[in-house]
Short mmCIF file of C-alpha atoms in Angstrom, two decimals:
data_model
loop_
_atom_site.label_atom_id
_atom_site.label_comp_id
_atom_site.label_asym_id
_atom_site.label_seq_id
_atom_site.Cartn_x
_atom_site.Cartn_y
_atom_site.Cartn_z
CA MET A 1 -30.11 -32.80 -7.86
CA SER A 2 -27.96 -30.69 -5.59
CA ALA A 3 -24.61 -29.22 -6.61
CA ARG A 4 -21.68 -27.38 -5.06
CA TYR A 5 -21.13 -23.91 -6.49
CA LYS A 6 -17.96 -21.81 -6.42
CA LEU A 7 -18.33 -18.05 -6.81
CA ILE A 8 -15.76 -15.34 -7.48
CA LEU A 9 -17.10 -12.06 -6.22
CA THR A 10 -16.10 -8.43 -5.94
CA TYR A 11 -17.28 -6.01 -3.32
CA ASP A 12 -16.78 -2.47 -2.18
CA GLY A 13 -16.07 -3.00 1.52
CA THR A 14 -16.96 0.56 2.52
CA ASN A 15 -20.46 -0.15 3.77
CA PHE A 16 -19.91 -3.66 5.12
CA ALA A 17 -18.90 -4.53 8.68
CA GLY A 18 -16.45 -6.98 7.11
CA PHE A 19 -16.99 -10.37 5.46
CA GLN A 20 -18.08 -12.59 8.32
CA ARG A 21 -21.75 -13.02 9.12
CA GLN A 22 -22.86 -11.39 12.38
CA PRO A 23 -26.34 -10.85 13.75
CA ASP A 24 -27.95 -7.45 13.03
CA THR A 25 -24.98 -6.20 11.02
CA ARG A 26 -24.54 -5.77 7.27
CA THR A 27 -21.77 -8.14 6.17
CA VAL A 28 -20.74 -9.67 2.84
CA GLU A 29 -21.36 -13.22 3.99
CA GLY A 30 -24.68 -12.18 5.49
CA GLU A 31 -25.96 -10.59 2.27
CA LEU A 32 -24.75 -13.52 0.21
CA THR A 33 -26.31 -16.08 2.56
CA LYS A 34 -29.65 -14.28 2.37
CA ALA A 35 -29.49 -14.17 -1.44
CA VAL A 36 -28.56 -17.85 -1.84
CA ASN A 37 -31.32 -18.98 0.51
CA LEU A 38 -33.83 -16.70 -1.19
CA MET A 39 -32.95 -18.25 -4.55
CA ALA A 40 -33.44 -21.72 -3.09
CA LYS A 41 -36.65 -20.59 -1.35
CA LYS A 42 -35.21 -21.75 1.95
CA PRO A 43 -35.30 -19.97 5.31
CA THR A 44 -31.89 -18.40 5.98
CA PRO A 45 -29.51 -19.99 6.91
CA ALA A 46 -30.59 -23.38 5.58
CA ILE A 47 -27.75 -23.07 3.06
CA ILE A 48 -24.42 -22.03 4.52
CA VAL A 49 -21.88 -20.02 2.53
CA TYR A 50 -18.15 -20.71 3.10
CA GLY A 51 -15.63 -17.98 2.21
CA SER A 52 -11.89 -18.30 1.51
CA GLY A 53 -11.34 -16.22 4.64
CA ARG A 54 -12.51 -13.03 6.29
CA THR A 55 -11.90 -9.48 5.21
CA ASP A 56 -12.18 -6.67 7.75
CA ALA A 57 -14.62 -3.78 7.71
CA GLY A 58 -13.69 -1.40 4.89
CA VAL A 59 -11.48 -3.92 3.06
CA HIS A 60 -12.42 -4.54 -0.56
CA ALA A 61 -12.38 -7.62 -2.78
CA LEU A 62 -11.67 -7.92 -6.48
CA GLY A 63 -11.80 -11.71 -6.36
CA GLN A 64 -13.09 -13.21 -3.11
CA VAL A 65 -14.11 -16.87 -3.39
CA VAL A 66 -16.95 -18.72 -1.65
CA HIS A 67 -18.69 -22.07 -2.01
CA PHE A 68 -22.06 -23.47 -0.98
CA ASP A 69 -24.26 -26.48 -1.71
CA PHE A 70 -27.41 -25.64 -3.60
CA PRO A 71 -30.43 -27.99 -3.58
CA PHE A 72 -31.01 -27.72 -7.34
CA ASP A 73 -28.53 -28.20 -10.15
CA ILE A 74 -29.07 -24.99 -12.16
CA PRO A 75 -26.68 -23.69 -14.86
CA ALA A 76 -23.73 -21.81 -13.36
CA ASP A 77 -24.39 -18.63 -15.30
CA SER A 78 -28.04 -18.63 -14.25
CA MET A 79 -26.79 -18.83 -10.67
CA ARG A 80 -24.57 -15.81 -11.30
CA LYS A 81 -27.34 -13.74 -12.89
CA GLY A 82 -29.92 -14.82 -10.33
CA LEU A 83 -27.72 -13.85 -7.39
CA ASN A 84 -26.74 -10.54 -9.01
CA SER A 85 -30.41 -9.65 -9.41
CA ILE A 86 -30.88 -10.09 -5.65
CA LEU A 87 -27.58 -8.80 -4.23
CA PRO A 88 -27.07 -5.13 -3.28
CA VAL A 89 -25.19 -2.82 -5.64
CA ASP A 90 -21.96 -2.85 -3.66
CA MET A 91 -21.26 -6.49 -4.42
CA GLU A 92 -21.31 -8.48 -7.66
CA VAL A 93 -20.76 -12.12 -8.56
CA LEU A 94 -18.21 -12.13 -11.39
CA VAL A 95 -18.05 -15.88 -11.99
CA ALA A 96 -20.15 -18.85 -10.88
CA GLU A 97 -18.98 -22.40 -11.50
CA ILE A 98 -20.22 -25.83 -10.52
CA ALA A 99 -17.34 -27.13 -8.41
CA LYS A 100 -16.25 -30.63 -7.54
CA PRO A 101 -18.29 -31.95 -4.59
CA GLU A 102 -15.16 -31.95 -2.40
CA PHE A 103 -14.06 -28.36 -3.23
CA HIS A 104 -13.76 -26.16 -0.14
CA ALA A 105 -13.31 -22.40 -0.52
CA ARG A 106 -11.31 -22.13 2.69
CA TYR A 107 -9.48 -25.41 3.24
CA ASP A 108 -8.27 -25.74 -0.35
CA VAL A 109 -6.67 -22.29 -0.60
CA SER A 110 -3.09 -22.49 -1.87
CA GLY A 111 -2.41 -18.75 -1.92
CA LYS A 112 -3.77 -15.24 -1.87
CA ARG A 113 -2.92 -12.02 -3.63
CA TYR A 114 -3.54 -8.63 -2.06
CA VAL A 115 -3.21 -5.09 -3.41
CA TYR A 116 -2.68 -2.01 -1.26
CA ARG A 117 -3.16 1.49 -2.70
CA ILE A 118 -1.63 4.58 -1.08
CA ASP A 119 -2.55 8.04 -2.29
CA LEU A 120 0.49 10.34 -2.15
CA GLY A 121 -1.48 13.56 -2.70
CA GLU A 122 -0.73 16.65 -0.67
CA PHE A 123 -4.44 16.98 0.12
CA ARG A 124 -6.99 14.46 1.27
CA ASN A 125 -8.81 13.42 -1.89
CA PRO A 126 -12.53 12.99 -1.15
CA PHE A 127 -12.83 10.43 -3.95
CA LYS A 128 -10.19 8.18 -2.44
CA ARG A 129 -11.12 8.35 1.22
CA ASN A 130 -12.65 4.84 1.10
CA TYR A 131 -10.40 3.39 -1.60
CA ALA A 132 -6.79 4.12 -0.66
CA GLY A 133 -4.55 4.87 2.27
CA HIS A 134 -2.97 8.34 2.40
CA TRP A 135 0.64 9.41 2.88
CA LYS A 136 1.67 12.99 2.26
CA PHE A 137 5.41 12.77 2.91
CA PRO A 138 8.07 12.21 0.22
CA VAL A 139 8.75 8.55 -0.47
CA ASP A 140 11.85 6.93 -1.98
CA GLU A 141 10.59 3.92 -3.93
CA ALA A 142 14.10 2.53 -4.40
CA LYS A 143 14.38 2.04 -0.64
CA ILE A 144 11.00 0.31 -0.54
CA ARG A 145 11.95 -2.03 -3.38
CA LEU A 146 15.18 -2.93 -1.63
CA ALA A 147 13.38 -3.62 1.65
CA MET A 148 10.70 -5.69 -0.06
CA LYS A 149 13.31 -8.26 -1.07
CA ASP A 150 13.49 -9.20 2.62
CA LEU A 151 9.82 -10.17 2.51
CA ILE A 152 10.24 -12.84 -0.15
CA GLY A 153 10.41 -16.45 1.07
CA GLU A 154 9.41 -18.23 4.26
CA HIS A 155 9.56 -16.12 7.41
CA ASP A 156 8.11 -15.93 10.88
CA PHE A 157 5.90 -12.86 10.61
CA SER A 158 5.24 -12.51 14.36
CA SER A 159 6.18 -8.83 14.15
CA PHE A 160 3.56 -8.38 11.44
CA VAL A 161 0.46 -9.86 13.02
CA ALA A 162 -2.20 -7.94 14.92
CA SER A 163 -2.52 -8.85 18.58
CA GLY A 164 -5.54 -11.03 19.17
CA SER A 165 -4.71 -13.43 16.38
CA SER A 166 -4.84 -17.01 17.61
CA VAL A 167 -3.27 -19.01 14.77
CA ARG A 168 -0.83 -21.75 15.76
CA SER A 169 2.07 -20.57 13.64
CA ASN A 170 3.11 -17.18 12.31
CA VAL A 171 5.27 -18.69 9.57
CA ARG A 172 4.14 -17.80 6.08
CA THR A 173 5.72 -17.71 2.62
CA ILE A 174 5.61 -14.68 0.33
CA TYR A 175 6.18 -15.56 -3.33
CA GLU A 176 5.98 -12.09 -4.80
CA ALA A 177 6.09 -8.54 -3.43
CA LYS A 178 6.17 -5.51 -5.68
CA VAL A 179 5.38 -1.81 -5.73
CA GLU A 180 4.56 0.51 -8.62
CA ARG A 181 4.05 4.23 -8.79
CA HIS A 182 0.93 5.11 -10.77
CA GLU A 183 1.78 8.61 -11.90
CA ALA A 184 -1.65 9.50 -13.26
CA ASP A 185 -3.32 8.70 -9.93
CA ASN A 186 -0.36 9.83 -7.81
CA GLU A 187 -0.43 6.52 -5.98
CA LEU A 188 1.90 3.82 -4.76
CA VAL A 189 0.35 0.42 -5.44
CA PHE A 190 1.71 -2.56 -3.53
CA GLU A 191 0.99 -6.16 -4.44
CA PHE A 192 1.70 -9.26 -2.34
CA TYR A 193 1.26 -12.91 -3.28
CA GLY A 194 1.82 -15.57 -0.68
CA ASN A 195 0.58 -18.89 0.65
CA GLY A 196 -1.44 -17.08 3.30
CA PHE A 197 -1.43 -13.91 5.35
CA LEU A 198 -1.85 -13.35 9.07
CA TYR A 199 -4.41 -11.01 10.58
CA ASN A 200 -3.55 -7.43 9.47
CA GLN A 201 -0.24 -8.67 8.01
CA VAL A 202 -0.49 -6.75 4.74
CA ARG A 203 -1.51 -3.52 6.45
CA ILE A 204 1.35 -3.81 8.96
CA MET A 205 3.91 -4.66 6.22
CA VAL A 206 2.81 -1.64 4.17
CA GLY A 207 3.10 0.56 7.27
CA VAL A 208 6.69 -0.56 7.78
CA LEU A 209 7.54 -0.19 4.07
CA ILE A 210 6.14 3.32 3.79
CA GLU A 211 8.20 4.35 6.81
CA ILE A 212 11.28 2.84 5.21
CA GLY A 213 10.49 4.80 2.03
CA SER A 214 10.16 7.98 4.06
CA GLY A 215 13.49 7.43 5.78
CA THR A 216 12.13 7.04 9.31
CA ARG A 217 13.18 3.36 9.39
CA PRO A 218 16.43 1.89 8.00
CA VAL A 219 16.18 -0.10 4.77
CA ASP A 220 17.10 -3.34 6.56
CA ASP A 221 14.53 -2.89 9.33
CA ILE A 222 12.44 -5.88 8.24
CA GLN A 223 15.35 -8.16 9.21
CA ARG A 224 15.41 -6.54 12.66
CA LEU A 225 11.64 -7.02 12.99
CA TYR A 226 11.94 -10.73 12.08
CA LYS A 227 14.47 -11.15 14.88
CA LEU A 228 12.40 -9.22 17.42
CA GLY A 229 9.24 -11.21 16.63
CA ASP A 230 7.16 -8.63 18.46
CA ARG A 231 4.35 -6.72 16.79
CA ARG A 232 4.86 -3.63 18.97
CA TYR A 233 7.95 -2.67 16.99
CA ALA A 234 6.13 -2.51 13.66
CA ARG A 235 3.75 0.05 15.14
CA ARG A 236 1.68 1.47 12.27
CA THR A 237 -1.27 -0.38 10.67
CA VAL A 238 -2.33 1.45 7.52
CA SER A 239 -6.01 2.09 6.84
CA ALA A 240 -8.33 -0.76 5.80
CA SER A 241 -9.67 1.39 2.95
CA GLY A 242 -6.58 0.83 0.76
CA LEU A 243 -6.63 -2.99 0.95
CA TYR A 244 -8.03 -5.23 -1.81
CA LEU A 245 -8.19 -9.04 -1.83
CA LYS A 246 -7.30 -9.46 -5.49
CA HIS A 247 -7.25 -13.20 -6.01
CA VAL A 248 -7.55 -16.51 -4.18
CA TYR A 249 -5.51 -19.42 -5.55
CA TYR A 250 -6.43 -23.09 -5.27
CA GLU A 251 -4.48 -26.24 -5.91
CA GLY A 252 -5.06 -27.36 -9.44
CA ASP A 253 -5.57 -23.81 -10.75
CA ASP A 254 -4.00 -23.28 -14.13
CA PRO A 255 -1.08 -20.97 -13.23
CA GLU A 256 -1.10 -19.43 -16.71
CA HIS A 257 -4.78 -18.56 -16.43
CA PRO A 258 -5.42 -18.14 -12.74
CA THR A 259 -8.63 -16.20 -13.19
CA LYS A 260 -11.61 -16.41 -15.45
CA LEU A 261 -12.62 -12.82 -14.90
CA PRO A 262 -13.56 -10.58 -17.81
CA LYS A 263 -10.40 -8.96 -19.19
CA HIS A 264 -10.81 -5.46 -17.76
CA GLN A 265 -11.48 -6.79 -14.27
CA ARG A 266 -8.39 -8.98 -14.05
CA MET B 1 -10.74 44.06 8.37
CA SER B 2 -13.11 41.92 6.37
CA ALA B 3 -12.21 40.30 3.05
CA ARG B 4 -13.90 38.41 0.25
CA TYR B 5 -12.61 34.88 -0.22
CA LYS B 6 -12.80 32.68 -3.31
CA LEU B 7 -12.51 28.93 -2.81
CA ILE B 8 -11.99 26.10 -5.29
CA LEU B 9 -13.32 22.90 -3.78
CA THR B 10 -13.74 19.25 -4.64
CA TYR B 11 -16.43 16.99 -3.29
CA ASP B 12 -17.70 13.46 -3.66
CA GLY B 13 -21.40 14.09 -4.32
CA THR B 14 -22.48 10.59 -3.26
CA ASN B 15 -23.63 11.47 0.23
CA PHE B 16 -24.88 14.99 -0.40
CA ALA B 17 -28.43 15.94 -1.38
CA GLY B 18 -26.84 18.27 -3.93
CA PHE B 19 -25.07 21.59 -3.57
CA GLN B 20 -27.82 23.95 -2.50
CA ARG B 21 -28.52 24.55 1.16
CA GLN B 22 -31.80 23.06 2.41
CA PRO B 23 -33.11 22.70 5.95
CA ASP B 24 -32.46 19.35 7.66
CA THR B 25 -30.56 17.92 4.70
CA ARG B 26 -26.86 17.36 4.17
CA THR B 27 -25.73 19.59 1.29
CA VAL B 28 -22.37 20.95 0.15
CA GLU B 29 -23.39 24.56 0.64
CA GLY B 30 -24.86 23.70 4.04
CA GLU B 31 -21.66 22.04 5.31
CA LEU B 32 -19.51 24.86 3.94
CA THR B 33 -21.75 27.55 5.45
CA LYS B 34 -21.55 25.87 8.85
CA ALA B 35 -17.75 25.63 8.62
CA VAL B 36 -17.24 29.26 7.54
CA ASN B 37 -19.50 30.56 10.30
CA LEU B 38 -17.81 28.32 12.87
CA MET B 39 -14.42 29.73 11.85
CA ALA B 40 -15.77 33.25 12.23
CA LYS B 41 -17.44 32.30 15.54
CA LYS B 42 -20.75 33.54 14.13
CA PRO B 43 -24.16 31.87 14.36
CA THR B 44 -24.97 30.19 10.99
CA PRO B 45 -25.94 31.74 8.61
CA ALA B 46 -24.44 35.11 9.52
CA ILE B 47 -21.99 34.61 6.64
CA ILE B 48 -23.57 33.49 3.37
CA VAL B 49 -21.70 31.32 0.87
CA TYR B 50 -22.34 31.88 -2.86
CA GLY B 51 -21.60 29.05 -5.30
CA SER B 52 -20.98 29.19 -9.07
CA GLY B 53 -24.19 27.20 -9.46
CA ARG B 54 -25.91 24.12 -8.13
CA THR B 55 -24.97 20.51 -8.63
CA ASP B 56 -27.60 17.80 -8.20
CA ALA B 57 -27.58 15.01 -5.65
CA GLY B 58 -24.87 12.49 -6.55
CA VAL B 59 -23.01 14.87 -8.89
CA HIS B 60 -19.34 15.41 -8.06
CA ALA B 61 -17.03 18.40 -8.26
CA LEU B 62 -13.33 18.56 -9.05
CA GLY B 63 -13.33 22.36 -9.08
CA GLN B 64 -16.50 24.01 -7.77
CA VAL B 65 -16.07 27.69 -6.89
CA VAL B 66 -17.68 29.70 -4.09
CA HIS B 67 -17.18 33.11 -2.50
CA PHE B 68 -18.07 34.67 0.84
CA ASP B 69 -17.22 37.72 2.92
CA PHE B 70 -15.28 36.92 6.05
CA PRO B 71 -15.16 39.38 8.96
CA PHE B 72 -11.38 39.00 9.48
CA ASP B 73 -8.63 39.32 6.93
CA ILE B 74 -6.71 36.06 7.55
CA PRO B 75 -4.10 34.60 5.16
CA ALA B 76 -5.73 32.66 2.32
CA ASP B 77 -3.88 29.45 3.05
CA SER B 78 -4.85 29.62 6.72
CA MET B 79 -8.44 29.87 5.54
CA ARG B 80 -7.97 26.75 3.42
CA LYS B 81 -6.37 24.76 6.24
CA GLY B 82 -8.84 26.01 8.83
CA LEU B 83 -11.85 25.05 6.73
CA ASN B 84 -10.36 21.66 5.85
CA SER B 85 -9.90 20.90 9.53
CA ILE B 86 -13.64 21.47 10.07
CA LEU B 87 -15.18 20.10 6.87
CA PRO B 88 -16.27 16.45 6.52
CA VAL B 89 -14.04 13.99 4.66
CA ASP B 90 -16.09 13.97 1.46
CA MET B 91 -15.21 17.56 0.63
CA GLU B 92 -11.92 19.44 0.52
CA VAL B 93 -10.90 23.03 -0.18
CA LEU B 94 -8.13 22.85 -2.79
CA VAL B 95 -7.41 26.56 -3.12
CA ALA B 96 -8.39 29.64 -1.10
CA GLU B 97 -7.68 33.13 -2.42
CA ILE B 98 -8.51 36.63 -1.30
CA ALA B 99 -10.66 37.90 -4.17
CA LYS B 100 -11.45 41.39 -5.37
CA PRO B 101 -14.32 42.89 -3.33
CA GLU B 102 -16.58 42.84 -6.40
CA PHE B 103 -15.88 39.19 -7.39
CA HIS B 104 -19.04 37.08 -7.52
CA ALA B 105 -18.79 33.27 -7.84
CA ARG B 106 -22.06 33.02 -9.77
CA TYR B 107 -22.55 36.27 -11.70
CA ASP B 108 -18.97 36.45 -13.02
CA VAL B 109 -18.87 32.92 -14.48
CA SER B 110 -17.69 32.94 -18.10
CA GLY B 111 -17.78 29.18 -18.64
CA LYS B 112 -17.89 25.73 -17.12
CA ARG B 113 -16.26 22.43 -17.89
CA TYR B 114 -17.92 19.11 -17.11
CA VAL B 115 -16.70 15.53 -17.34
CA TYR B 116 -18.96 12.51 -17.70
CA ARG B 117 -17.63 8.96 -17.12
CA ILE B 118 -19.38 5.88 -18.51
CA ASP B 119 -18.26 2.42 -17.49
CA LEU B 120 -18.54 0.02 -20.44
CA GLY B 121 -18.04 -3.13 -18.37
CA GLU B 122 -20.19 -6.17 -18.96
CA PHE B 123 -20.92 -6.32 -15.23
CA ARG B 124 -21.92 -3.68 -12.75
CA ASN B 125 -18.71 -2.67 -11.03
CA PRO B 126 -19.36 -2.09 -7.32
CA PHE B 127 -16.46 0.37 -7.16
CA LYS B 128 -17.93 2.58 -9.86
CA ARG B 129 -21.59 2.58 -8.84
CA ASN B 130 -21.31 6.11 -7.42
CA TYR B 131 -18.62 7.38 -9.79
CA ALA B 132 -19.66 6.55 -13.35
CA GLY B 133 -22.67 5.80 -15.51
CA HIS B 134 -22.94 2.29 -16.95
CA TRP B 135 -23.55 1.11 -20.52
CA LYS B 136 -23.06 -2.54 -21.41
CA PHE B 137 -23.78 -2.44 -25.14
CA PRO B 138 -21.12 -2.06 -27.88
CA VAL B 139 -20.34 1.57 -28.71
CA ASP B 140 -18.84 3.01 -31.90
CA GLU B 141 -16.78 6.01 -30.81
CA ALA B 142 -16.34 7.24 -34.38
CA LYS B 143 -20.09 7.84 -34.59
CA ILE B 144 -20.06 9.69 -31.27
CA ARG B 145 -17.16 11.91 -32.38
CA LEU B 146 -18.97 12.74 -35.60
CA ALA B 147 -22.20 13.60 -33.76
CA MET B 148 -20.34 15.73 -31.19
CA LYS B 149 -19.33 18.15 -33.93
CA ASP B 150 -22.98 19.19 -34.06
CA LEU B 151 -22.76 20.30 -30.42
CA ILE B 152 -20.02 22.87 -31.00
CA GLY B 153 -21.14 26.48 -31.28
CA GLU B 154 -24.25 28.42 -30.28
CA HIS B 155 -27.47 26.41 -30.28
CA ASP B 156 -30.93 26.38 -28.76
CA PHE B 157 -30.69 23.38 -26.43
CA SER B 158 -34.43 23.16 -25.68
CA SER B 159 -34.35 19.43 -26.50
CA PHE B 160 -31.59 19.01 -23.93
CA VAL B 161 -33.05 20.67 -20.84
CA ALA B 162 -34.94 18.91 -18.07
CA SER B 163 -38.57 19.92 -17.72
CA GLY B 164 -39.05 22.23 -14.78
CA SER B 165 -36.19 24.51 -15.75
CA SER B 166 -37.30 28.15 -15.72
CA VAL B 167 -34.45 29.99 -17.42
CA ARG B 168 -35.41 32.66 -19.94
CA SER B 169 -33.41 31.32 -22.85
CA ASN B 170 -32.18 27.85 -23.77
CA VAL B 171 -29.47 29.21 -26.06
CA ARG B 172 -25.96 28.27 -24.96
CA THR B 173 -22.55 27.98 -26.60
CA ILE B 174 -20.35 24.90 -26.44
CA TYR B 175 -16.68 25.62 -27.13
CA GLU B 176 -15.31 22.13 -26.81
CA ALA B 177 -16.79 18.61 -26.75
CA LYS B 178 -14.63 15.53 -26.75
CA VAL B 179 -14.67 11.86 -25.84
CA GLU B 180 -11.84 9.48 -24.99
CA ARG B 181 -11.77 5.78 -24.34
CA HIS B 182 -9.76 4.95 -21.23
CA GLU B 183 -8.76 1.38 -21.98
CA ALA B 184 -7.37 0.57 -18.56
CA ASP B 185 -10.62 1.55 -16.86
CA ASN B 186 -12.84 0.38 -19.72
CA GLU B 187 -14.56 3.75 -19.73
CA LEU B 188 -15.74 6.39 -22.13
CA VAL B 189 -14.92 9.82 -20.73
CA PHE B 190 -16.77 12.81 -22.16
CA GLU B 191 -15.72 16.41 -21.63
CA PHE B 192 -17.75 19.54 -22.40
CA TYR B 193 -16.69 23.16 -22.10
CA GLY B 194 -19.24 25.90 -22.72
CA ASN B 195 -20.42 29.31 -21.57
CA GLY B 196 -23.07 27.65 -19.42
CA PHE B 197 -25.23 24.54 -19.26
CA LEU B 198 -28.96 24.11 -18.74
CA TYR B 199 -30.48 21.92 -16.07
CA ASN B 200 -29.50 18.28 -16.81
CA GLN B 201 -28.07 19.34 -20.19
CA VAL B 202 -24.85 17.34 -19.95
CA ARG B 203 -26.64 14.20 -18.77
CA ILE B 204 -29.21 14.46 -21.59
CA MET B 205 -26.51 15.13 -24.22
CA VAL B 206 -24.52 12.09 -23.06
CA GLY B 207 -27.71 9.98 -23.20
CA VAL B 208 -28.25 10.98 -26.83
CA LEU B 209 -24.57 10.47 -27.73
CA ILE B 210 -24.38 7.00 -26.21
CA GLU B 211 -27.48 5.97 -28.15
CA ILE B 212 -25.89 7.33 -31.34
CA GLY B 213 -22.77 5.32 -30.55
CA SER B 214 -24.88 2.21 -30.04
CA GLY B 215 -26.67 2.70 -33.35
CA THR B 216 -30.15 3.24 -31.94
CA ARG B 217 -30.12 6.88 -33.13
CA PRO B 218 -28.75 8.17 -36.44
CA VAL B 219 -25.46 10.07 -36.36
CA ASP B 220 -27.17 13.35 -37.36
CA ASP B 221 -29.89 13.06 -34.72
CA ILE B 222 -28.67 16.09 -32.77
CA GLN B 223 -29.63 18.30 -35.73
CA ARG B 224 -33.15 16.79 -35.66
CA LEU B 225 -33.37 17.41 -31.91
CA TYR B 226 -32.35 21.07 -32.36
CA LYS B 227 -35.21 21.50 -34.86
CA LEU B 228 -37.74 19.71 -32.65
CA GLY B 229 -36.82 21.79 -29.61
CA ASP B 230 -38.68 19.32 -27.39
CA ARG B 231 -37.02 17.47 -24.54
CA ARG B 232 -39.31 14.44 -24.89
CA TYR B 233 -37.41 13.32 -27.98
CA ALA B 234 -34.06 13.14 -26.22
CA ARG B 235 -35.58 10.72 -23.68
CA ARG B 236 -32.70 9.29 -21.62
CA THR B 237 -30.97 11.18 -18.79
CA VAL B 238 -27.85 9.30 -17.72
CA SER B 239 -27.10 8.78 -14.04
CA ALA B 240 -25.93 11.69 -11.86
CA SER B 241 -23.12 9.51 -10.50
CA GLY B 242 -20.97 9.89 -13.66
CA LEU B 243 -21.04 13.69 -13.73
CA TYR B 244 -18.18 15.89 -12.49
CA LEU B 245 -18.03 19.70 -12.49
CA LYS B 246 -14.38 19.98 -13.46
CA HIS B 247 -13.74 23.70 -13.68
CA VAL B 248 -15.46 27.08 -13.46
CA TYR B 249 -14.04 29.85 -15.64
CA TYR B 250 -14.18 33.58 -14.85
CA GLU B 251 -13.50 36.63 -16.96
CA GLY B 252 -9.94 37.67 -16.49
CA ASP B 253 -8.74 34.09 -15.88
CA ASP B 254 -5.41 33.38 -17.51
CA PRO B 255 -6.45 30.98 -20.30
CA GLU B 256 -3.04 29.32 -20.31
CA HIS B 257 -3.24 28.60 -16.60
CA PRO B 258 -6.92 28.34 -15.83
CA THR B 259 -6.44 26.52 -12.55
CA LYS B 260 -4.10 26.74 -9.66
CA LEU B 261 -4.72 23.21 -8.47
CA PRO B 262 -1.87 20.94 -7.47
CA LYS B 263 -0.56 19.14 -10.56
CA HIS B 264 -2.10 15.72 -9.99
CA GLN B 265 -5.53 17.21 -9.33
CA ARG B 266 -5.70 19.31 -12.50
#
């Protein structure tokens, strides 16, 4: 009997041309589709994999979610182990579950959480080149924290969307926005939780915030950008390498226990 | 006027076929030699770069040291910036100094310090595949700490050298050997400081220690291996990806301030 599976997966985006399947290019969806079809002994793409949304080339995931319908009803953990034995080393299925037949990884999303890491080191750090953005100027976190309050709530983020996006509305709600300095790593780590994010929105928001922290934009500049509604005024888009899709939320998730990841990977 | 330069450099070993220059292969020494000769406007290899010693493919450096003679006496920090503007992103000169004319990066070494990281996660972590070894079985650190005491001092490490090594003596002295559990990263981090290390010695020692910690070798097994003096009994060589050359010591170094790296990179 067939069953619908939900997977939570992590990947290092460095060597993928993004999430979405494309011919003759190494993508996350492409590798996963091949693995799922191989397990089912079907010619790719007999089984289609649906993701919660795309991630760009170089963007990482700590908890991307996908679903697919599999022709045989095998135990969820056997699905996880089977796929991990086929998948390349830069991606890993953390959790496999048998989902309700009507679950949809994309349409049922109620929110997403992203992390953005910025290395504040004086020098380029070879170990972080693919895993963090880089900013070598002094940053005043208090200014950033103050400015981030303007992000909370429902706003028209037209100043924070990359040109080329074709969504109907640029209105989104941010529930949580925070920044921490990780002294040991000499990094600023941003985290954003909202009902959805526009194309490049997180990377553009971080670009504005880091400029506010450096004093090249006023602390209330986000309010000005809301009024302008024009992406050209936000200017900077920080590097894809610092961005991590941390978690995808669905209606009906237990808010106290949003993830079922092993402790150290939460 | 010409001058001898000493560099401290860091590199991500993932995409290098090791340190040593080889034809038609991307190596650390090869990239550095090209950059130094380009700065001097000389055909490679008019200026030869001497390293403190080799690192294998996949092994990283936080503080590798090299020297070379440069035909012009330019300020040390201009040398650092100039080389960094030429070098690829997976290596970075942290410090450049004008050295004494008789300084030799290899012959004057008085000691080296290595770090080895082991990820203890249940799953393969795609973000660590190139930056740590992996061990998914329970480990008793107390046993490892006890066994590490047997490493301190002067010993014949013939059981801990890869076959193919052609050094005259396998006697080396270890001054310091420690292990810490980094809870946040779920890692065991080993550190070894000695007057020199044989080929693969650190990776073989860590392999023995992790087996002691897992209970598959007795806690006093290092003493048995010293007596056997035969590498076949140590068996496991842990992955190159977890190994970092942290520091190279020279006679005359100030022991209180062994490095001049920026604070967060020490």
